[in-house]
């Protein structure tokens, strides 16, 4: 390294339109305007920080004031070009709106505007963060903008165009600079590495690029720090440990667990990263970016190609098949909301975990619909719902017998436990209802599952679903009957059965203590056990890799 160490962002600042990274749509238009001599009086460059607004403004200034100008490719050697590059040109005045937001500076500017340029053809005012100017300063500026002398050009830059007065906006030609794709940033970092004789691992370059979120200057600053810490050999591990980033593969794995509904595995990844001291807000951002990549892959596969490394593209393609576009949008919205909540939260991990569980719940709701559809299909594709009334206990009928005139036939079981047997052409049988409810509770409200499980499904009577509780489980019954829980269960019952159902719970002295571990042998006709033997339910469980929980 030389003694006069220059940060990379400055050393590799683009000096002509062609070396601006990732903004071709703008540099092309500007070059055309210069070539065709159709220059505007005022330009507004809009875009996030570090994507090249000021650099492009300076290149435009050089293109205008170069001795050979206006010219598409400024020579870079004449006095005008050199002075502009060094920021000492008398004809190009750079004003930082953030620090000069007083009306005084703008008044000075207005005085100054009247004088002809010292050397070049134009007097060029570059006002950075123009939205920070006070409204008095804005108004003063506006007067100049209304009747600009022909030798004056304004180039404004802002990260927040919505804060710029409409009267100013309307007088500018506006260009929106975009976030720079990660792959472009990575290859620019490799270019710098080659120039500087640094060995920069490809994955390391990509990790920095993703971490910079589209900002080239941030990426270059990160590279500065990496060189300071690691010397001339940089690998992915360095990037991850110095900036607290999570490896791209880990982010992908986390996403995979979420899409598979594997909540404990997903939470384990979050826990590991938290224990390893990773920045969880950063991890959330990475997860959202990963989902966004999935979204683009699904919506427009070609657009994603320029952005991604090979190994990431492979796992993305596999994951894209696991989720529909609608669900993906929903997940991104949920995580984006969680991301902004996390910003100010003292316990980021908790927010992260809740977001993961919510996401999996969202996904499993779709799965439930799929279960219902699949059950209907297995039954022969009939539409309909649970019968309007049932529960009149009838004589036991073998399952294979023709449908009884009564819509539902019940098989009385020991201890007053009844099992509702199948009825052809109903999408969700009463028999399938309870296991589906338990499954849904497990997915959506796991905290109340043990209470629900301590009840015994007794059947459907009229519009009520009857649940019995052994005397020892009175507390569970009470807890379930609290307003929120009851409403949740009734909604669930109605959703799964396809008709409005209320829930009726009662203490039944005849029910044995139904602790799941104790009742294997005593209650052979426990509804869950009986259901396990139902070929249809077995098929459904195979399809969805589920299991029946003992009631
Ligand atoms: Zn020049």
Short mmCIF file of C-alpha atoms and ligand atoms in Angstrom, two decimals:
data_model
loop_
_atom_site.label_atom_id
_atom_site.label_comp_id
_atom_site.label_asym_id
_atom_site.label_seq_id
_atom_site.Cartn_x
_atom_site.Cartn_y
_atom_site.Cartn_z
CA UNK A 1 0.00 0.00 0.00
CA UNK A 2 1.19 3.50 -0.75
CA UNK A 3 1.79 6.06 1.94
CA UNK A 4 -0.88 8.34 0.58
CA UNK A 5 -3.56 5.81 1.14
CA UNK A 6 -6.73 6.67 -0.71
CA UNK A 7 -9.97 4.93 0.09
CA UNK A 8 -11.18 2.76 -2.77
CA UNK A 9 -14.38 4.74 -3.28
CA UNK A 10 -12.29 7.81 -4.08
CA UNK A 11 -9.46 6.06 -5.89
CA UNK A 12 -11.85 4.17 -8.15
CA UNK A 13 -14.42 6.90 -8.57
CA UNK A 14 -15.62 6.66 -12.19
CA UNK A 15 -14.13 9.38 -14.41
CA UNK A 16 -16.39 8.97 -17.44
CA UNK A 17 -19.89 7.78 -18.23
CA UNK A 18 -18.74 4.35 -19.36
CA UNK A 19 -17.13 3.50 -16.03
CA UNK A 20 -20.24 4.28 -13.96
CA UNK A 21 -21.36 0.91 -12.61
CA UNK A 22 -24.93 -0.25 -13.02
CA UNK A 23 -26.59 2.97 -14.29
CA UNK A 24 -26.45 2.49 -18.05
CA UNK A 25 -30.04 3.65 -18.49
CA UNK A 26 -28.98 7.07 -17.24
CA UNK A 27 -25.51 7.45 -18.69
CA UNK A 28 -26.85 6.47 -22.13
CA UNK A 29 -29.53 9.16 -21.98
CA UNK A 30 -27.03 11.77 -20.82
CA UNK A 31 -24.59 10.87 -23.57
CA UNK A 32 -27.37 11.17 -26.15
CA UNK A 33 -28.38 14.56 -24.77
CA UNK A 34 -24.79 15.81 -25.06
CA UNK A 35 -24.38 14.41 -28.55
CA UNK A 36 -27.63 15.93 -29.74
CA UNK A 37 -27.04 19.20 -27.89
CA UNK A 38 -30.30 18.87 -26.02
CA UNK A 39 -29.15 19.67 -22.54
CA UNK A 40 -31.60 20.65 -19.84
CA UNK A 41 -31.04 23.55 -17.44
CA UNK A 42 -31.52 21.47 -14.37
CA UNK A 43 -31.11 17.81 -13.60
CA UNK A 44 -32.28 15.87 -10.59
CA UNK A 45 -30.54 12.62 -9.72
CA UNK A 46 -32.62 10.49 -7.41
CA UNK A 47 -31.45 7.32 -5.71
CA UNK A 48 -30.26 5.64 -2.54
CA UNK A 49 -26.91 6.58 -1.05
CA UNK A 50 -23.74 5.41 -2.70
CA UNK A 51 -25.11 4.41 -6.08
CA UNK A 52 -23.31 7.10 -8.10
CA UNK A 53 -25.38 10.30 -8.00
CA UNK A 54 -22.52 12.67 -7.20
CA UNK A 55 -20.08 10.80 -9.42
CA UNK A 56 -22.47 11.04 -12.37
CA UNK A 57 -23.02 14.74 -11.61
CA UNK A 58 -19.26 15.39 -11.73
CA UNK A 59 -18.85 13.44 -14.94
CA UNK A 60 -21.66 15.49 -16.46
CA UNK A 61 -19.91 18.66 -15.27
CA UNK A 62 -16.66 17.55 -16.91
CA UNK A 63 -18.49 16.60 -20.10
CA UNK A 64 -19.91 20.13 -20.22
CA UNK A 65 -16.80 22.10 -19.25
CA UNK A 66 -13.97 20.04 -20.78
CA UNK A 67 -11.99 22.15 -23.26
CA UNK A 68 -13.33 19.80 -25.90
CA UNK A 69 -16.84 19.96 -24.46
CA UNK A 70 -19.64 19.56 -24.44
CA UNK A 71 -18.37 16.11 -25.21
CA UNK A 72 -19.59 12.59 -24.40
CA UNK A 73 -16.18 11.46 -23.19
CA UNK A 74 -14.37 14.27 -21.34
CA UNK A 75 -10.62 14.18 -21.90
CA UNK A 76 -9.78 14.00 -18.21
CA UNK A 77 -6.50 15.83 -18.88
CA UNK A 78 -7.35 19.47 -19.47
CA UNK A 79 -7.32 21.91 -16.55
CA UNK A 80 -11.10 21.98 -16.38
CA UNK A 81 -11.37 18.18 -16.19
CA UNK A 82 -8.63 17.90 -13.58
CA UNK A 83 -9.99 20.70 -11.40
CA UNK A 84 -13.47 19.24 -11.47
CA UNK A 85 -12.13 15.78 -10.58
CA UNK A 86 -10.29 17.32 -7.62
CA UNK A 87 -13.29 19.39 -6.60
CA UNK A 88 -11.47 22.74 -6.96
CA UNK A 89 -13.03 24.12 -10.13
CA UNK A 90 -14.26 27.70 -9.80
CA UNK A 91 -17.00 27.02 -12.30
CA UNK A 92 -18.36 23.93 -10.64
CA UNK A 93 -19.71 24.62 -7.19
CA UNK A 94 -20.68 21.75 -4.98
CA UNK A 95 -23.12 22.60 -2.23
CA UNK A 96 -24.13 20.11 0.41
CA UNK A 97 -27.79 20.75 1.13
CA UNK A 98 -27.42 18.98 4.45
CA UNK A 99 -24.87 21.43 5.82
CA UNK A 100 -25.77 24.58 3.86
CA UNK A 101 -29.48 24.65 4.33
CA UNK A 102 -29.68 28.35 5.12
CA UNK A 103 -31.24 30.88 2.88
CA UNK A 104 -27.95 32.85 3.04
CA UNK A 105 -26.04 30.34 0.95
CA UNK A 106 -28.72 30.28 -1.66
CA UNK A 107 -28.83 34.06 -1.76
CA UNK A 108 -25.08 34.04 -2.31
CA UNK A 109 -25.59 31.49 -5.01
CA UNK A 110 -28.12 33.75 -6.68
CA UNK A 111 -25.66 36.64 -6.65
CA UNK A 112 -22.95 34.40 -7.99
CA UNK A 113 -25.10 32.99 -10.78
CA UNK A 114 -25.10 36.32 -12.58
CA UNK A 115 -21.38 36.22 -13.27
CA UNK A 116 -20.05 34.39 -16.27
CA UNK A 117 -17.99 31.25 -15.72
CA UNK A 118 -14.29 31.83 -15.02
CA UNK A 119 -12.85 29.35 -17.47
CA UNK A 120 -15.40 26.86 -18.77
CA UNK A 121 -18.53 27.31 -20.82
CA UNK A 122 -20.89 26.77 -17.93
CA UNK A 123 -21.33 27.60 -14.33
CA UNK A 124 -22.50 24.39 -12.78
CA UNK A 125 -24.09 24.06 -9.38
CA UNK A 126 -24.15 20.60 -7.90
CA UNK A 127 -26.45 20.58 -4.88
CA UNK A 128 -26.32 17.33 -2.97
CA UNK A 129 -29.16 16.29 -0.64
CA UNK A 130 -31.20 19.11 -2.11
CA UNK A 131 -34.25 18.05 -0.08
CA UNK A 132 -32.45 19.24 3.05
CA UNK A 133 -32.54 22.89 1.98
CA UNK A 134 -34.86 25.01 4.10
CA UNK A 135 -38.05 26.11 2.39
CA UNK A 136 -36.82 29.70 2.34
CA UNK A 137 -33.70 28.51 0.55
CA UNK A 138 -35.85 26.45 -1.79
CA UNK A 139 -37.88 29.52 -2.68
CA UNK A 140 -34.79 31.59 -3.31
CA UNK A 141 -33.44 28.81 -5.50
CA UNK A 142 -36.70 28.61 -7.36
CA UNK A 143 -36.38 32.22 -8.49
CA UNK A 144 -33.06 31.35 -10.12
CA UNK A 145 -34.49 28.21 -11.64
CA UNK A 146 -37.34 30.13 -13.20
CA UNK A 147 -35.07 32.23 -15.36
CA UNK A 148 -31.66 30.61 -15.42
CA UNK A 149 -28.99 32.41 -17.45
CA UNK A 150 -27.92 30.27 -20.40
CA UNK A 151 -24.48 29.70 -18.92
CA UNK A 152 -25.89 28.07 -15.77
CA UNK A 153 -26.67 24.42 -15.14
CA UNK A 154 -28.06 22.91 -11.97
CA UNK A 155 -27.50 19.32 -10.96
CA UNK A 156 -29.45 18.31 -7.89
CA UNK A 157 -29.13 15.01 -6.07
CA UNK A 158 -31.43 13.58 -3.46
CA UNK A 159 -32.20 10.38 -1.63
CA UNK A 160 -35.70 11.62 -0.83
CA UNK A 161 -37.41 13.11 -3.88
CA UNK A 162 -40.78 13.24 -2.10
CA UNK A 163 -39.34 16.01 0.07
CA UNK A 164 -38.33 18.17 -2.86
CA UNK A 165 -40.81 20.94 -3.66
CA UNK A 166 -43.00 20.09 -6.66
CA UNK A 167 -42.21 23.48 -8.19
CA UNK A 168 -38.54 22.49 -8.25
CA UNK A 169 -39.24 18.95 -9.43
CA UNK A 170 -41.23 20.30 -12.36
CA UNK A 171 -38.26 22.36 -13.55
CA UNK A 172 -35.80 19.49 -13.54
CA UNK A 173 -35.14 16.59 -15.79
CA UNK A 174 -35.28 13.70 -13.39
CA UNK A 175 -33.14 10.55 -13.44
CA UNK A 176 -33.65 7.67 -11.06
CA UNK A 177 -30.47 5.82 -10.25
CA UNK A 178 -31.10 2.25 -9.23
CA UNK A 179 -29.60 0.03 -6.61
CA UNK A 180 -26.75 -1.80 -8.26
CA UNK A 181 -27.24 -5.55 -8.77
CA UNK A 182 -25.10 -7.65 -6.43
CA UNK A 183 -23.31 -9.43 -9.27
CA UNK A 184 -22.19 -6.09 -10.77
CA UNK A 185 -20.91 -4.90 -7.41
CA UNK A 186 -19.09 -8.20 -6.89
CA UNK A 187 -17.37 -7.98 -10.25
CA UNK A 188 -16.40 -4.36 -9.61
CA UNK A 189 -14.86 -5.44 -6.29
CA UNK A 190 -12.94 -8.13 -8.18
CA UNK A 191 -11.72 -5.45 -10.56
CA UNK A 192 -10.41 -3.37 -7.64
CA UNK A 193 -8.88 -6.50 -6.08
CA UNK A 194 -6.99 -7.24 -9.30
CA UNK A 195 -5.72 -3.68 -9.51
CA UNK A 196 -4.64 -3.75 -5.87
CA UNK A 197 -3.16 -7.27 -6.08
CA UNK A 198 -5.56 -8.52 -3.43
CA UNK A 199 -6.81 -12.08 -3.44
CA UNK A 200 -10.56 -11.77 -2.99
CA UNK A 201 -12.50 -15.01 -2.78
CA UNK A 202 -15.55 -15.07 -5.07
CA UNK A 203 -17.93 -15.85 -2.22
CA UNK A 204 -16.39 -13.07 -0.18
CA UNK A 205 -17.05 -10.63 -3.01
CA UNK A 206 -20.66 -11.77 -3.20
CA UNK A 207 -21.12 -11.55 0.57
CA UNK A 208 -19.88 -7.94 0.52
CA UNK A 209 -22.04 -7.15 -2.50
CA UNK A 210 -25.18 -8.50 -0.85
CA UNK A 211 -24.31 -6.72 2.38
CA UNK A 212 -24.00 -3.41 0.52
CA UNK A 213 -27.61 -3.68 -0.64
CA UNK A 214 -27.03 -2.08 -3.97
CA UNK A 215 -24.71 0.69 -2.79
CA UNK A 216 -21.34 0.62 -4.51
CA UNK A 217 -19.72 3.10 -2.14
CA UNK A 218 -20.67 0.99 0.88
CA UNK A 219 -19.22 -2.08 -0.81
CA UNK A 220 -15.98 -0.24 -1.51
CA UNK A 221 -15.78 0.96 2.10
CA UNK A 222 -16.29 -2.59 3.29
CA UNK A 223 -13.43 -3.68 1.06
CA UNK A 224 -11.27 -0.96 2.64
CA UNK A 225 -12.02 -2.36 6.08
CA UNK A 226 -11.41 -5.92 4.99
CA UNK A 227 -7.99 -5.00 3.64
CA UNK A 228 -7.22 -3.20 6.87
CA UNK A 229 -8.19 -6.27 8.92
CA UNK A 230 -7.11 -9.14 6.73
CA UNK A 231 -4.37 -7.84 4.48
CA UNK A 232 -4.27 -8.98 0.90
CA UNK A 233 -6.10 -12.29 1.22
CA UNK A 234 -9.81 -12.14 1.88
CA UNK A 235 -12.17 -15.10 2.20
CA UNK A 236 -15.90 -15.33 2.91
CA UNK A 237 -15.37 -16.14 6.60
CA UNK A 238 -13.61 -12.79 7.08
CA UNK A 239 -16.56 -10.93 5.60
CA UNK A 240 -19.07 -12.82 7.72
CA UNK A 241 -17.20 -12.38 10.97
CA UNK A 242 -16.15 -8.75 10.49
CA UNK A 243 -19.58 -7.48 9.42
CA UNK A 244 -21.75 -9.95 11.32
CA UNK A 245 -23.29 -11.18 8.09
CA UNK A 246 -24.72 -14.62 7.76
CA UNK A 247 -23.48 -16.91 5.01
CA UNK A 248 -25.69 -16.95 1.93
CA UNK A 249 -26.09 -20.70 2.33
CA UNK A 250 -27.35 -20.32 5.89
CA UNK A 251 -29.92 -17.77 4.77
CA UNK A 252 -31.00 -20.17 2.06
CA UNK A 253 -31.23 -23.02 4.57
CA UNK A 254 -33.35 -20.91 6.92
CA UNK A 255 -35.69 -20.13 4.06
CA UNK A 256 -35.89 -23.79 3.12
CA UNK A 257 -36.88 -24.78 6.67
CA UNK A 258 -39.58 -22.10 6.71
CA UNK A 259 -40.98 -23.21 3.37
CA UNK A 260 -41.00 -26.80 4.59
CA UNK A 261 -42.86 -25.76 7.73
CA UNK A 262 -40.00 -27.11 9.85
CA UNK A 263 -40.38 -24.56 12.64
CA UNK A 264 -37.96 -26.13 15.12
CA UNK A 265 -35.21 -26.36 12.50
CA UNK A 266 -35.85 -22.79 11.39
CA UNK A 267 -35.77 -21.52 14.97
CA UNK A 268 -32.57 -23.49 15.55
CA UNK A 269 -30.89 -21.58 12.71
CA UNK A 270 -32.01 -18.26 14.21
CA UNK A 271 -30.74 -19.37 17.61
CA UNK A 272 -27.34 -20.44 16.24
CA UNK A 273 -26.88 -17.17 14.42
CA UNK A 274 -27.87 -15.21 17.50
CA UNK A 275 -25.46 -17.23 19.65
CA UNK A 276 -22.71 -16.64 17.11
CA UNK A 277 -23.21 -12.91 17.61
CA UNK A 278 -24.66 -12.27 14.15
CA UNK A 279 -26.71 -9.16 13.59
CA UNK A 280 -30.29 -10.45 13.49
CA UNK A 281 -31.65 -7.34 11.77
CA UNK A 282 -29.13 -7.99 9.04
CA UNK A 283 -30.19 -11.65 8.89
CA UNK A 284 -33.82 -10.55 8.52
CA UNK A 285 -32.83 -8.24 5.67
CA UNK A 286 -30.93 -11.10 4.04
CA UNK A 287 -33.92 -13.40 4.42
CA UNK A 288 -36.17 -10.80 2.77
CA UNK A 289 -33.66 -10.36 -0.06
CA UNK A 290 -33.60 -14.11 -0.51
CA UNK A 291 -37.41 -14.22 -0.69
CA UNK A 292 -37.30 -11.34 -3.12
CA UNK A 293 -34.89 -13.32 -5.30
CA UNK A 294 -37.34 -16.23 -5.16
CA UNK A 295 -40.11 -13.88 -6.20
CA UNK A 296 -38.16 -12.60 -9.17
CA UNK A 297 -37.17 -16.12 -10.11
CA UNK A 298 -40.82 -17.13 -10.15
CA UNK A 299 -42.09 -14.00 -11.86
CA UNK A 300 -39.28 -13.40 -14.34
CA UNK A 301 -36.59 -16.09 -14.34
CA UNK A 302 -34.33 -14.29 -16.80
CA UNK A 303 -34.10 -11.09 -14.77
CA UNK A 304 -32.50 -12.89 -11.84
CA UNK A 305 -29.67 -14.45 -13.79
CA UNK A 306 -27.42 -11.41 -13.87
CA UNK A 307 -27.75 -11.02 -10.13
CA UNK A 308 -26.90 -14.35 -8.62
CA UNK A 309 -24.02 -16.64 -8.00
CA UNK A 310 -24.30 -20.23 -9.18
CA UNK A 311 -24.75 -22.08 -5.90
CA UNK A 312 -27.43 -19.66 -4.74
CA UNK A 313 -29.32 -19.92 -8.03
CA UNK A 314 -29.46 -23.72 -7.66
CA UNK A 315 -31.07 -23.77 -4.23
CA UNK A 316 -33.37 -20.92 -5.23
CA UNK A 317 -34.78 -22.96 -8.07
CA UNK A 318 -35.52 -25.86 -5.74
CA UNK A 319 -37.23 -23.55 -3.26
CA UNK A 320 -39.29 -21.78 -5.89
CA UNK A 321 -41.26 -24.98 -6.35
CA UNK A 322 -42.26 -25.04 -2.69
CA UNK A 323 -44.35 -21.89 -2.65
CA UNK A 324 -46.90 -20.06 -4.74
CA UNK A 325 -46.42 -16.48 -5.88
CA UNK A 326 -49.26 -15.21 -3.67
CA UNK A 327 -47.91 -16.88 -0.57
CA UNK A 328 -44.47 -15.55 -1.32
CA UNK A 329 -45.78 -11.99 -1.49
CA UNK A 330 -47.55 -12.54 1.80
CA UNK A 331 -44.35 -13.81 3.45
CA UNK A 332 -42.33 -10.88 2.17
CA UNK A 333 -44.89 -8.46 3.58
CA UNK A 334 -44.88 -10.23 6.93
CA UNK A 335 -41.10 -10.25 7.18
CA UNK A 336 -40.81 -6.65 6.04
CA UNK A 337 -43.18 -5.66 8.84
CA UNK A 338 -41.10 -7.70 11.28
CA UNK A 339 -37.94 -6.04 9.99
CA UNK A 340 -39.23 -2.58 10.80
CA UNK A 341 -40.44 -3.72 14.21
CA UNK A 342 -37.01 -5.17 14.92
CA UNK A 343 -35.31 -1.86 14.21
CA UNK A 344 -36.24 -0.44 17.59
CA UNK A 345 -36.87 -3.58 19.55
CA UNK A 346 -34.56 -4.47 22.43
CA UNK A 347 -35.23 -8.16 21.92
CA UNK A 348 -34.66 -8.71 18.22
CA UNK A 349 -34.48 -12.46 18.57
CA UNK A 350 -38.00 -12.69 19.95
CA UNK A 351 -39.36 -10.67 17.06
CA UNK A 352 -37.45 -12.83 14.62
CA UNK A 353 -38.81 -16.04 16.15
CA UNK A 354 -42.38 -14.77 16.16
CA UNK A 355 -42.01 -13.78 12.52
CA UNK A 356 -40.74 -17.24 11.60
CA UNK A 357 -43.60 -18.97 13.41
CA UNK A 358 -46.14 -16.64 11.84
CA UNK A 359 -44.70 -17.30 8.41
CA UNK A 360 -44.95 -21.03 8.91
CA UNK A 361 -48.52 -20.64 10.12
CA UNK A 362 -49.35 -18.62 7.03
CA UNK A 363 -47.92 -21.35 4.87
CA UNK A 364 -49.65 -24.13 6.75
CA UNK A 365 -53.02 -22.48 6.28
CA UNK A 366 -52.61 -23.18 2.62
CA UNK A 367 -51.66 -26.73 3.50
CA UNK A 368 -54.90 -27.12 5.38
CA UNK A 369 -56.89 -26.05 2.35
CA UNK A 370 -54.91 -28.55 0.39
CA UNK A 371 -55.79 -31.28 2.89
CA UNK A 372 -59.45 -30.46 2.54
CA UNK A 373 -59.21 -30.43 -1.24
CA UNK A 374 -57.27 -33.65 -1.28
CA UNK A 375 -59.74 -35.36 1.04
CA UNK A 376 -62.57 -34.25 -1.19
CA UNK A 377 -60.71 -35.61 -4.15
CA UNK A 378 -60.09 -38.94 -2.48
CA UNK A 379 -63.77 -39.13 -1.72
CA UNK A 380 -64.57 -38.76 -5.35
CA UNK A 381 -64.41 -35.06 -5.80
CA UNK A 382 -67.87 -34.24 -4.43
CA UNK A 383 -68.62 -30.75 -3.27
CA UNK A 384 -70.61 -30.17 -0.15
CA UNK A 385 -69.98 -30.00 3.50
CA UNK A 386 -70.75 -31.70 6.70
CA UNK A 387 -74.38 -32.70 6.83
CA UNK A 388 -76.73 -30.08 8.18
CA UNK A 389 -77.58 -32.21 11.13
CA UNK A 390 -76.22 -35.35 12.61
CA UNK A 391 -75.40 -36.85 15.90
CA UNK A 392 -78.53 -38.87 16.39
CA UNK A 393 -76.78 -41.89 17.56
CA UNK A 394 -77.78 -44.82 15.49
CA UNK A 395 -77.07 -48.46 15.47
CA UNK A 396 -73.58 -49.32 14.49
CA UNK A 397 -73.12 -49.91 10.83
CA UNK A 398 -70.20 -51.50 9.11
CA UNK A 399 -68.29 -48.89 7.17
CA UNK A 400 -68.84 -50.68 3.88
CA UNK A 401 -72.62 -50.60 4.12
CA UNK A 402 -74.53 -48.35 1.72
CA UNK A 403 -75.09 -44.81 2.91
CA UNK A 404 -77.75 -44.59 5.53
CA UNK A 405 -80.72 -42.31 4.98
CA UNK A 406 -79.49 -40.29 7.89
CA UNK A 407 -76.59 -38.16 6.69
CA UNK A 408 -74.18 -39.29 9.36
CA UNK A 409 -73.96 -42.65 10.97
CA UNK A 410 -72.24 -42.88 14.26
CA UNK A 411 -70.45 -45.78 15.76
CA UNK A 412 -70.98 -45.77 19.49
CA UNK A 413 -67.84 -46.61 21.33
CA UNK A 414 -66.94 -47.32 24.89
CA UNK A 415 -67.21 -44.61 27.50
CA UNK A 416 -69.56 -42.61 25.37
CA UNK A 417 -66.91 -41.95 22.76
CA UNK A 418 -68.42 -41.91 19.35
CA UNK A 419 -66.64 -42.13 16.10
CA UNK A 420 -68.29 -40.62 13.11
CA UNK A 421 -67.89 -42.89 10.18
CA UNK A 422 -67.41 -41.84 6.65
CA UNK A 423 -70.17 -40.68 4.44
CA UNK A 424 -69.52 -40.61 0.73
CA UNK A 425 -69.07 -37.31 -1.10
CA UNK A 426 -68.55 -35.04 1.87
CA UNK A 427 -65.30 -33.07 1.70
CA UNK A 428 -64.61 -33.30 5.38
CA UNK A 429 -66.20 -36.08 7.33
CA UNK A 430 -67.00 -35.67 10.94
CA UNK A 431 -64.41 -38.40 11.49
CA UNK A 432 -61.75 -36.38 9.73
CA UNK A 433 -62.89 -33.15 11.34
CA UNK A 434 -61.24 -33.50 14.72
CA UNK A 435 -57.82 -34.65 13.55
CA UNK A 436 -57.85 -31.80 11.06
CA UNK A 437 -58.77 -29.40 13.87
CA UNK A 438 -55.95 -30.73 16.04
CA UNK A 439 -53.53 -30.39 13.17
CA UNK A 440 -54.64 -26.84 12.53
CA UNK A 441 -54.38 -25.94 16.20
CA UNK A 442 -50.88 -27.38 16.22
CA UNK A 443 -49.97 -25.14 13.31
CA UNK A 444 -51.73 -21.95 14.27
CA UNK A 445 -52.07 -21.87 18.04
CA UNK A 446 -49.67 -24.46 19.44
CA UNK A 447 -50.03 -22.93 22.91
CA UNK A 448 -53.59 -24.16 23.32
CA UNK A 449 -52.95 -27.59 21.81
CA UNK A 450 -52.57 -29.44 25.10
CA UNK A 451 -55.94 -28.12 26.30
CA UNK A 452 -57.63 -29.16 23.09
CA UNK A 453 -55.95 -32.53 23.29
CA UNK A 454 -57.22 -33.17 26.77
CA UNK A 455 -60.76 -33.20 25.42
CA UNK A 456 -62.40 -36.11 23.64
CA UNK A 457 -64.30 -35.57 20.45
CA UNK A 458 -67.78 -36.94 21.00
CA UNK A 459 -69.34 -36.15 17.66
CA UNK A 460 -71.40 -33.50 15.93
CA UNK A 461 -74.90 -32.84 17.19
CA UNK A 462 -76.91 -30.45 15.10
CA UNK A 463 -74.72 -27.39 14.69
CA UNK A 464 -72.56 -28.22 17.68
CA UNK A 465 -69.37 -30.09 17.98
CA UNK A 466 -69.44 -31.93 21.26
CA UNK A 467 -66.22 -32.26 23.23
CA UNK A 468 -66.07 -34.15 26.51
CA UNK A 469 -63.54 -33.54 29.23
CA UNK A 470 -62.68 -35.87 32.07
CA UNK A 471 -63.31 -34.31 35.45
CA UNK A 472 -59.61 -33.83 36.03
CA UNK A 473 -59.37 -31.61 32.97
CA UNK A 474 -61.77 -28.92 34.10
CA UNK A 475 -59.08 -26.29 33.85
CA UNK A 476 -58.39 -27.13 30.21
CA UNK A 477 -62.11 -26.83 29.49
CA UNK A 478 -62.29 -23.46 31.20
CA UNK A 479 -59.25 -22.21 29.34
CA UNK A 480 -60.64 -23.28 26.02
CA UNK A 481 -63.97 -21.64 26.65
CA UNK A 482 -62.42 -18.23 27.13
CA UNK A 483 -63.74 -15.91 24.46
CA UNK A 484 -60.67 -15.74 22.24
CA UNK A 485 -59.97 -19.46 22.29
CA UNK A 486 -63.56 -20.43 21.79
CA UNK A 487 -64.01 -18.10 18.85
CA UNK A 488 -60.78 -19.40 17.35
CA UNK A 489 -61.89 -23.02 17.66
CA UNK A 490 -65.35 -22.31 16.29
CA UNK A 491 -63.92 -20.48 13.32
CA UNK A 492 -61.60 -23.38 12.74
CA UNK A 493 -64.40 -25.95 12.96
CA UNK A 494 -66.52 -23.95 10.57
CA UNK A 495 -63.62 -23.43 8.18
CA UNK A 496 -62.72 -27.10 8.06
CA UNK A 497 -66.24 -28.48 7.98
CA UNK A 498 -67.51 -25.90 5.54
CA UNK A 499 -70.54 -24.93 7.63
CA UNK A 500 -71.09 -22.91 10.80
CA UNK A 501 -70.35 -25.02 13.85
CA UNK A 502 -70.29 -24.04 17.48
CA UNK A 503 -68.44 -25.89 20.15
CA UNK A 504 -70.02 -27.50 23.19
CA UNK A 505 -67.79 -28.71 25.94
CA UNK A 506 -68.84 -30.66 28.96
CA UNK A 507 -67.34 -32.52 31.86
CA UNK A 508 -68.04 -36.20 31.46
CA UNK A 509 -67.68 -38.35 34.50
CA UNK A 510 -67.55 -41.40 32.30
CA UNK A 511 -64.35 -40.30 30.57
CA UNK A 512 -61.10 -41.69 31.82
CA UNK A 513 -58.22 -39.39 32.48
CA UNK A 514 -57.01 -38.81 29.02
CA UNK A 515 -53.39 -38.15 29.46
CA UNK A 516 -51.95 -39.03 26.09
CA UNK A 517 -49.27 -41.30 27.46
CA UNK A 518 -51.53 -43.39 29.62
CA UNK A 519 -54.32 -44.49 27.46
CA UNK A 520 -52.90 -46.67 24.78
CA UNK A 521 -54.40 -49.94 25.90
CA UNK A 522 -57.40 -48.92 27.92
CA UNK A 523 -59.22 -47.15 25.16
CA UNK A 524 -58.78 -49.09 21.99
CA UNK A 525 -61.55 -47.09 20.43
CA UNK A 526 -60.02 -43.76 21.20
CA UNK A 527 -61.12 -41.76 18.17
CA UNK A 528 -57.59 -41.03 17.13
CA UNK A 529 -56.74 -44.70 17.21
CA UNK A 530 -59.84 -45.53 15.26
CA UNK A 531 -58.96 -42.89 12.71
CA UNK A 532 -55.50 -44.22 12.21
CA UNK A 533 -57.09 -47.36 10.84
CA UNK A 534 -59.30 -45.50 8.44
CA UNK A 535 -57.71 -46.18 5.06
CA UNK A 536 -58.70 -42.80 3.75
CA UNK A 537 -57.18 -40.93 6.65
CA UNK A 538 -54.07 -43.06 6.36
CA UNK A 539 -53.79 -42.07 2.74
CA UNK A 540 -54.22 -38.41 3.61
CA UNK A 541 -51.62 -38.68 6.32
CA UNK A 542 -49.21 -40.30 3.93
CA UNK A 543 -49.73 -37.52 1.45
CA UNK A 544 -49.18 -34.81 4.02
CA UNK A 545 -46.72 -36.68 6.21
CA UNK A 546 -48.88 -35.91 9.21
CA UNK A 547 -49.75 -37.88 12.24
CA UNK A 548 -52.86 -38.24 14.32
CA UNK A 549 -52.63 -36.94 17.81
CA UNK A 550 -54.50 -38.73 20.54
CA UNK A 551 -57.49 -36.73 21.61
ZN1 LIG B 1 -11.08 17.81 -20.47
#
